[in-house]
Amino acid sequence: MDANLSNGTNDFNSSGAPLSSPSFTWTGGSSTGLPNQNDDYTVTDAVVTSMKYDLLDGTYDLILKADGTFTLTQDSEEVGSGTYAVAAVPEPSSLALIIGVLSISGVLYRRRRS
């Protein structure tokens, strides 16, 4: 699928329905059902560079930047910041495990026939 991203700030969804069901949990609270119509993302040179989530009915904004940093603001004033990491999905290792088990099963079956 070929898509052109326009530079600037863009809404995730205009209908208001969540696009998926991720959640954020922190000391003292959590938010689920993000992103929604109040959330947006920023595009620079056709690349998504940050995502902003409204938390607790817009009281806080969580801004996740593509460089691995985040900022938490309350009423446009920074109240926290730091770094985050996204873990890789382990599908390739699962596939390797299945292939390994099938290989060992084939060897055992062959030894049993001999």
Short mmCIF file of C-alpha atoms in Angstrom, two decimals, residues 85-93:
data_model
loop_
_atom_site.label_atom_id
_atom_site.label_comp_id
_atom_site.label_asym_id
_atom_site.label_seq_id
_atom_site.Cartn_x
_atom_site.Cartn_y
_atom_site.Cartn_z
CA ALA A 85 11.85 1.13 24.52
CA VAL A 86 9.68 -1.04 22.31
CA ALA A 87 10.30 -4.77 22.56
CA ALA A 88 10.59 -6.80 19.37
CA VAL A 89 7.81 -9.26 18.59
CA PRO A 90 9.18 -12.82 18.98
CA GLU A 91 7.58 -14.44 15.91
CA PRO A 92 10.89 -15.35 14.23
CA SER A 93 12.05 -17.27 17.31
#
